[in-house]
PDB file of C-alpha atoms and ligand atoms in Angstrom:
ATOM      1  CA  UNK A1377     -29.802  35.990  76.735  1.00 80.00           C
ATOM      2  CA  UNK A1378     -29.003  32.082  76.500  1.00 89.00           C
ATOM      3  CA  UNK A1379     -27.487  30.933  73.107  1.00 96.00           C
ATOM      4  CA  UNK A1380     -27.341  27.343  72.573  1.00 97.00           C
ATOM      5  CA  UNK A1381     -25.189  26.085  69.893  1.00 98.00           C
ATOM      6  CA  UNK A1382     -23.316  22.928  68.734  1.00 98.00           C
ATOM      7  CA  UNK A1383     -20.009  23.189  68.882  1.00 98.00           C
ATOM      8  CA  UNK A1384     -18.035  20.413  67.135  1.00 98.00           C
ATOM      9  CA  UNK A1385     -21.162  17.836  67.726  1.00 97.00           C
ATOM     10  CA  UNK A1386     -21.595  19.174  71.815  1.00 97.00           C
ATOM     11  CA  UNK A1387     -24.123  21.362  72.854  1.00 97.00           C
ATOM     12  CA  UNK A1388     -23.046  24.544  73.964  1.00 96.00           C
ATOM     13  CA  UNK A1389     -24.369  27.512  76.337  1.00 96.00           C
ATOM     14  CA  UNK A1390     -23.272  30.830  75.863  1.00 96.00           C
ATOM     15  CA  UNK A1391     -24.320  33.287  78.481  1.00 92.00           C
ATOM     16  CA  UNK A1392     -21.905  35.873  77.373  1.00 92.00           C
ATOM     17  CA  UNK A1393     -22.993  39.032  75.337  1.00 96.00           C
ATOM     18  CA  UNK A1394     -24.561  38.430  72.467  1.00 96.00           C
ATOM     19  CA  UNK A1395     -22.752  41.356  70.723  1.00 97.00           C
ATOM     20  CA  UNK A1396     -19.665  38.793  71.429  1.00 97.00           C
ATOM     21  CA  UNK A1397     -18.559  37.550  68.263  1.00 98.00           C
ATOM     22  CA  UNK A1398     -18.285  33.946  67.826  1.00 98.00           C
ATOM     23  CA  UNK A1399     -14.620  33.903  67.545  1.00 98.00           C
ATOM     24  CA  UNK A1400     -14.473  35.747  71.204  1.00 97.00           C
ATOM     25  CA  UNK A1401     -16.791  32.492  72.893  1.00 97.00           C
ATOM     26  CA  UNK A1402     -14.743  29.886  70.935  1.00 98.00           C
ATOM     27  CA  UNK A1403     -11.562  31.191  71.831  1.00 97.00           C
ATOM     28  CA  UNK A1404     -12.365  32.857  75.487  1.00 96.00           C
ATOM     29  CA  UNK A1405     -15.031  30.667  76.841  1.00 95.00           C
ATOM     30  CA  UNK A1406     -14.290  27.305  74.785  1.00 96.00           C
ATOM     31  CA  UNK A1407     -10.815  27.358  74.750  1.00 96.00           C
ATOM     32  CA  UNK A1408     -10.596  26.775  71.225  1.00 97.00           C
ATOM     33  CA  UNK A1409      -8.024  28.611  70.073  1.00 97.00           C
ATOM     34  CA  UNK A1410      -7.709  26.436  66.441  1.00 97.00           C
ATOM     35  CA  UNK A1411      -9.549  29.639  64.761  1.00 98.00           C
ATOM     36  CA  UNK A1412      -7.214  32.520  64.884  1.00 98.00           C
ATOM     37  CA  UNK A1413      -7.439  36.598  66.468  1.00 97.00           C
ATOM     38  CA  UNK A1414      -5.694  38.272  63.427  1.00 97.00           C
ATOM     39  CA  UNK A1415      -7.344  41.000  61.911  1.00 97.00           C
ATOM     40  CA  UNK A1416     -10.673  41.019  63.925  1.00 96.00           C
ATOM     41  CA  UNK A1417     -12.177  42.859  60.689  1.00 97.00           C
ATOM     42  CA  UNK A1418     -13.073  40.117  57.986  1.00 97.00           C
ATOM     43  CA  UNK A1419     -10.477  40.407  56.048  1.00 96.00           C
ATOM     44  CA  UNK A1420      -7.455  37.792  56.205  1.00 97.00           C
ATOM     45  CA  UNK A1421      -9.621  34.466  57.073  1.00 98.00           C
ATOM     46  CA  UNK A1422      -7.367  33.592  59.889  1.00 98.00           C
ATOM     47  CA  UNK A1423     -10.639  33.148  62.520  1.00 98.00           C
ATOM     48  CA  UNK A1424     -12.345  30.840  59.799  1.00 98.00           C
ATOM     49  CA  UNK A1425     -14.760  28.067  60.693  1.00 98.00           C
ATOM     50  CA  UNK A1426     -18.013  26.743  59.228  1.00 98.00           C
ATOM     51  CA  UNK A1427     -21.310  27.861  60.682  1.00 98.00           C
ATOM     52  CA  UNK A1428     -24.053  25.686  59.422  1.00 98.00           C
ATOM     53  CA  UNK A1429     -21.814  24.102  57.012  1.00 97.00           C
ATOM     54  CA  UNK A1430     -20.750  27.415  55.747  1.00 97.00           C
ATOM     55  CA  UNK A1431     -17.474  28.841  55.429  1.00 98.00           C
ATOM     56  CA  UNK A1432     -17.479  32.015  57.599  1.00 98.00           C
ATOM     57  CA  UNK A1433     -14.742  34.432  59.498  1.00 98.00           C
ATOM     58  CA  UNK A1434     -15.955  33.949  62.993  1.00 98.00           C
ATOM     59  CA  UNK A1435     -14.609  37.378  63.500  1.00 98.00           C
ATOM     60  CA  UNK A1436     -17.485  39.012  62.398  1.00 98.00           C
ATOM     61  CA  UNK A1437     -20.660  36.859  63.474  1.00 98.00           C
ATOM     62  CA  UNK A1438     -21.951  38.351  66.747  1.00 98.00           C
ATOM     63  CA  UNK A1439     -22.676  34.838  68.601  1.00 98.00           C
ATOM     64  CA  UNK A1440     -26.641  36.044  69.690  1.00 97.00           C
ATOM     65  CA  UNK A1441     -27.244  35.276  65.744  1.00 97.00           C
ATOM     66  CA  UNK A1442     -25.911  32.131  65.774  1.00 98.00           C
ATOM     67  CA  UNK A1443     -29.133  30.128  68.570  1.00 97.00           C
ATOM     68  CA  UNK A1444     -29.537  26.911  67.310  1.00 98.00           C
ATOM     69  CA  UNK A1445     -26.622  26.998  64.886  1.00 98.00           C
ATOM     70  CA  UNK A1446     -24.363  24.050  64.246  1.00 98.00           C
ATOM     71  CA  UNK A1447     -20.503  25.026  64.680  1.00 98.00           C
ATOM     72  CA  UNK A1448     -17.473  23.571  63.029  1.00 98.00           C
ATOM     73  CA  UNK A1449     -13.670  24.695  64.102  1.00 98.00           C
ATOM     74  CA  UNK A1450     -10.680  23.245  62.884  1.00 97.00           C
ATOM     75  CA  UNK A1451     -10.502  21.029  66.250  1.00 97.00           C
ATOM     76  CA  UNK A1452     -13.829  19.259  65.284  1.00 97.00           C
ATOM     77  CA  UNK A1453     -12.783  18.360  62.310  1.00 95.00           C
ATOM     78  CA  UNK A1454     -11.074  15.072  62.311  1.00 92.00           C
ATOM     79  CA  UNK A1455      -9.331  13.420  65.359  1.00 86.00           C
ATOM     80  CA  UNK A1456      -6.257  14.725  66.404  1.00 81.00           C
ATOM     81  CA  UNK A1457      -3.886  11.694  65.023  1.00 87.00           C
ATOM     82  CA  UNK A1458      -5.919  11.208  61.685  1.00 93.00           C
ATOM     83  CA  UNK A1459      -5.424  14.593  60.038  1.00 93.00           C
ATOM     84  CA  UNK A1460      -7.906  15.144  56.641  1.00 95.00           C
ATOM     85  CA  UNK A1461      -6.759  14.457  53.481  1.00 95.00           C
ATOM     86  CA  UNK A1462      -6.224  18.468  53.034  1.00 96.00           C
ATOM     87  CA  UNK A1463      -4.018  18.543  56.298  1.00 94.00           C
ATOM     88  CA  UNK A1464      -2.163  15.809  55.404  1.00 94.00           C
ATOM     89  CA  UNK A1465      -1.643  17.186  51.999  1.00 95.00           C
ATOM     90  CA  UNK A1466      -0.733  20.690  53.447  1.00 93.00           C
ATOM     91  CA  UNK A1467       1.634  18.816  55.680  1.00 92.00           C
ATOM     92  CA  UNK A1468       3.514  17.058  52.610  1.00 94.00           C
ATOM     93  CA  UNK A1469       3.701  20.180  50.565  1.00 92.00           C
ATOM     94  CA  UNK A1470       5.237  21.810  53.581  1.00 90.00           C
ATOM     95  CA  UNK A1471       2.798  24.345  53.637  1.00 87.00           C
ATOM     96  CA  UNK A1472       2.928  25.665  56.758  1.00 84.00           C
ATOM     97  CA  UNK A1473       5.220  28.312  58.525  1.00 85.00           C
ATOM     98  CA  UNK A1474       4.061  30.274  60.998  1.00 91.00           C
ATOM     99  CA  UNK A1475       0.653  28.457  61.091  1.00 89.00           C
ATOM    100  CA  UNK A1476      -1.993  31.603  61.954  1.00 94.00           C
ATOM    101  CA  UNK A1477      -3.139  31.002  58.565  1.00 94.00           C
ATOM    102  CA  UNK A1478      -3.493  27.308  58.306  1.00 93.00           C
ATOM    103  CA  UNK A1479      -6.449  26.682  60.645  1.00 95.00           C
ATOM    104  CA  UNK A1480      -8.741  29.055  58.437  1.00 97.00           C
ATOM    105  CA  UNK A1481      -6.940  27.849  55.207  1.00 96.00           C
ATOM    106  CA  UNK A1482      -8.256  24.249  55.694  1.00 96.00           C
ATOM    107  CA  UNK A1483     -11.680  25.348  56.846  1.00 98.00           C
ATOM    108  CA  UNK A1484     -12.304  27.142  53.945  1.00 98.00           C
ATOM    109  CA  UNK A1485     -11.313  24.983  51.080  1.00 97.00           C
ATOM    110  CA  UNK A1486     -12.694  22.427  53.156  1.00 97.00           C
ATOM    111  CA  UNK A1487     -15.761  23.778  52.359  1.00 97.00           C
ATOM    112  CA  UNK A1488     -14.837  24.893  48.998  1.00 98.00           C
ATOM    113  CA  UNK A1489     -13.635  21.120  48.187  1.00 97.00           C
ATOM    114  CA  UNK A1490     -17.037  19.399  49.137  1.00 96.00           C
ATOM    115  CA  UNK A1491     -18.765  21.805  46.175  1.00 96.00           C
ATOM    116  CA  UNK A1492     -15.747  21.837  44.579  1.00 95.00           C
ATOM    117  CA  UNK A1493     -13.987  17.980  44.309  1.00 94.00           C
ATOM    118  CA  UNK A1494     -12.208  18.413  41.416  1.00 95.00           C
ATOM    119  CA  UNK A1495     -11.345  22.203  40.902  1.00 96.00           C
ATOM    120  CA  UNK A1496      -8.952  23.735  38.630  1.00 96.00           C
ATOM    121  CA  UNK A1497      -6.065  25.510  39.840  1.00 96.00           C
ATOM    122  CA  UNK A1498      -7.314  28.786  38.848  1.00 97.00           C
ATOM    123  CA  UNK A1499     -10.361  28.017  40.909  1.00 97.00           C
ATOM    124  CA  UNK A1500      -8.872  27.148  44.033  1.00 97.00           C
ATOM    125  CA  UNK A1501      -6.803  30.204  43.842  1.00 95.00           C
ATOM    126  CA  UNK A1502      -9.981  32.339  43.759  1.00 96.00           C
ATOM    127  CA  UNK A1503     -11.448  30.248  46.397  1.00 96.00           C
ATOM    128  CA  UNK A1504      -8.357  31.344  48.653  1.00 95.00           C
ATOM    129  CA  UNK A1505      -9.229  35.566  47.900  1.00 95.00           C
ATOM    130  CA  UNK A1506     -10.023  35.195  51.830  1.00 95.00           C
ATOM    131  CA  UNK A1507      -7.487  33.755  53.536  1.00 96.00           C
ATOM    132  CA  UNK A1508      -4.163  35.950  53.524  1.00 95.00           C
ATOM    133  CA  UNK A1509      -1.110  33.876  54.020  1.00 92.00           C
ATOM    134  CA  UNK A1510       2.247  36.088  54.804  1.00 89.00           C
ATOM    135  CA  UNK A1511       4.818  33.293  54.655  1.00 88.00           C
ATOM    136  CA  UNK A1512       4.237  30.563  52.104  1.00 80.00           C
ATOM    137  CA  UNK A1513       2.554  32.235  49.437  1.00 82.00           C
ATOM    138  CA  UNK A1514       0.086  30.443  47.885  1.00 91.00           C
ATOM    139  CA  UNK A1515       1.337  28.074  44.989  1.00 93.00           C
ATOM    140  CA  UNK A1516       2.364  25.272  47.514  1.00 92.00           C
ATOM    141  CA  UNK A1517      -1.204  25.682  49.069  1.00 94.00           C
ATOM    142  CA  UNK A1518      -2.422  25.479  45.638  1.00 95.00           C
ATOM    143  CA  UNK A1519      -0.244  22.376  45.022  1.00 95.00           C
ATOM    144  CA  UNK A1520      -1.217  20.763  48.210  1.00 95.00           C
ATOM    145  CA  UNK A1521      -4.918  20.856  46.891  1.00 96.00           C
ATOM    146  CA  UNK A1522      -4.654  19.611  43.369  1.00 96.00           C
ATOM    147  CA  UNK A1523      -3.048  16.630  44.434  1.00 96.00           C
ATOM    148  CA  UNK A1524      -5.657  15.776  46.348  1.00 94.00           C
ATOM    149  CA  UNK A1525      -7.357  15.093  42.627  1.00 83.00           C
ATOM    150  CA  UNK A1526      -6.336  11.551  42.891  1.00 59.00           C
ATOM    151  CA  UNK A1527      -7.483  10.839  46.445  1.00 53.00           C
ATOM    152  CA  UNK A1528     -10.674  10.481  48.124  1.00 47.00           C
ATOM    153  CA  UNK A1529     -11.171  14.504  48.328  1.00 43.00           C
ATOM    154  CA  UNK A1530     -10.739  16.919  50.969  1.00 43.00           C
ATOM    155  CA  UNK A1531     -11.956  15.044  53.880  1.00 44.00           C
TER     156      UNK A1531
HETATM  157  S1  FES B 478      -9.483  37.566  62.330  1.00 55.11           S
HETATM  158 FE1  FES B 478     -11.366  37.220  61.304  1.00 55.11          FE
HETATM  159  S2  FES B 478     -10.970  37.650  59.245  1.00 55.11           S
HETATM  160 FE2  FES B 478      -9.116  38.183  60.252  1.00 55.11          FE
HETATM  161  S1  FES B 479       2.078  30.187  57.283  1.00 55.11           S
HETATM  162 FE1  FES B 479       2.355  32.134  58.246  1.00 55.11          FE
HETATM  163  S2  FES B 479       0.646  33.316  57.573  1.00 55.11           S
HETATM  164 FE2  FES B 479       0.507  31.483  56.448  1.00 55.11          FE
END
């Protein structure tokens, strides 16, 4: 079976299993390793990345669902030296320690931001229920994203 996606704007082949989950092509036939192998069940938001603009664990989305989908990691989304607004924010709350979280941290409240511009803290802390982070704890992610309130949002 041939599944065609696009993969940070480039059209992609996959001619692996389509029982593969998308997390096992990005990381093992893409090389983009941005989206993290941590639980491999759904449940800590490590392997997160948007799939059709959607926040999703790539984890658990076998890759012969995803024909003709539109694929966003954490390397797609902005260039290398210009982090986002979130990243850079993460960055000067000195947010990140180990870093297996971060990656699927950012994609998910980058997707939670664009519905979300101007959340309240108690929403952004239910919009992290996903994403399990084992060093920081979560009030200086939650800092990092309410000071984005006075800049041009999340992206
Ligand atoms: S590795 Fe996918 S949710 Fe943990
Ligand atoms: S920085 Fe280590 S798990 Fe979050």
């Amino acid at each position: 079976m041939t599944i065609r996606m696009t993969i940070n704007g480039e059209e992609r082949v996959y001619h692996g299993d389509p029982q593969d989950s998308l997390l096992t092509a990005l990381r093992a036939s893409y090389r983009l390793t941005g989206a993290k192998d941590v639980c491999g069940e759904g449940f800590c938001g490590a392997c997160t990345v948007h799939v059709n603009g959607e926040a999703v664990p790539a984890c658990l989305r076998p890759v012969g669902l995803l024909n003709g989908a539109e694929i966003l990691t954490i390397e797609g989304l902005a260039p290398q030296d210009t982090p986002s607004a979130l990243q850079a924010a993460f960055t000067e709350h000195d947010v990140v320690q180990c870093g297996m979280c971060f990656p699927g941290m950012v994609m998910s409240l980058t997707a939670f931001l664009r519905e979300n511009p101007a959340p309240k803290r108690a929403e952004v802390k239910t919009a992290l229920v996903g994403n399990v982070c084992r060093c920081t704890g979560y009030e200086r992610i939650i800092d990092a994203v309410m000071s984005l309130q006075n800049t041009e949002g999340a992206q």
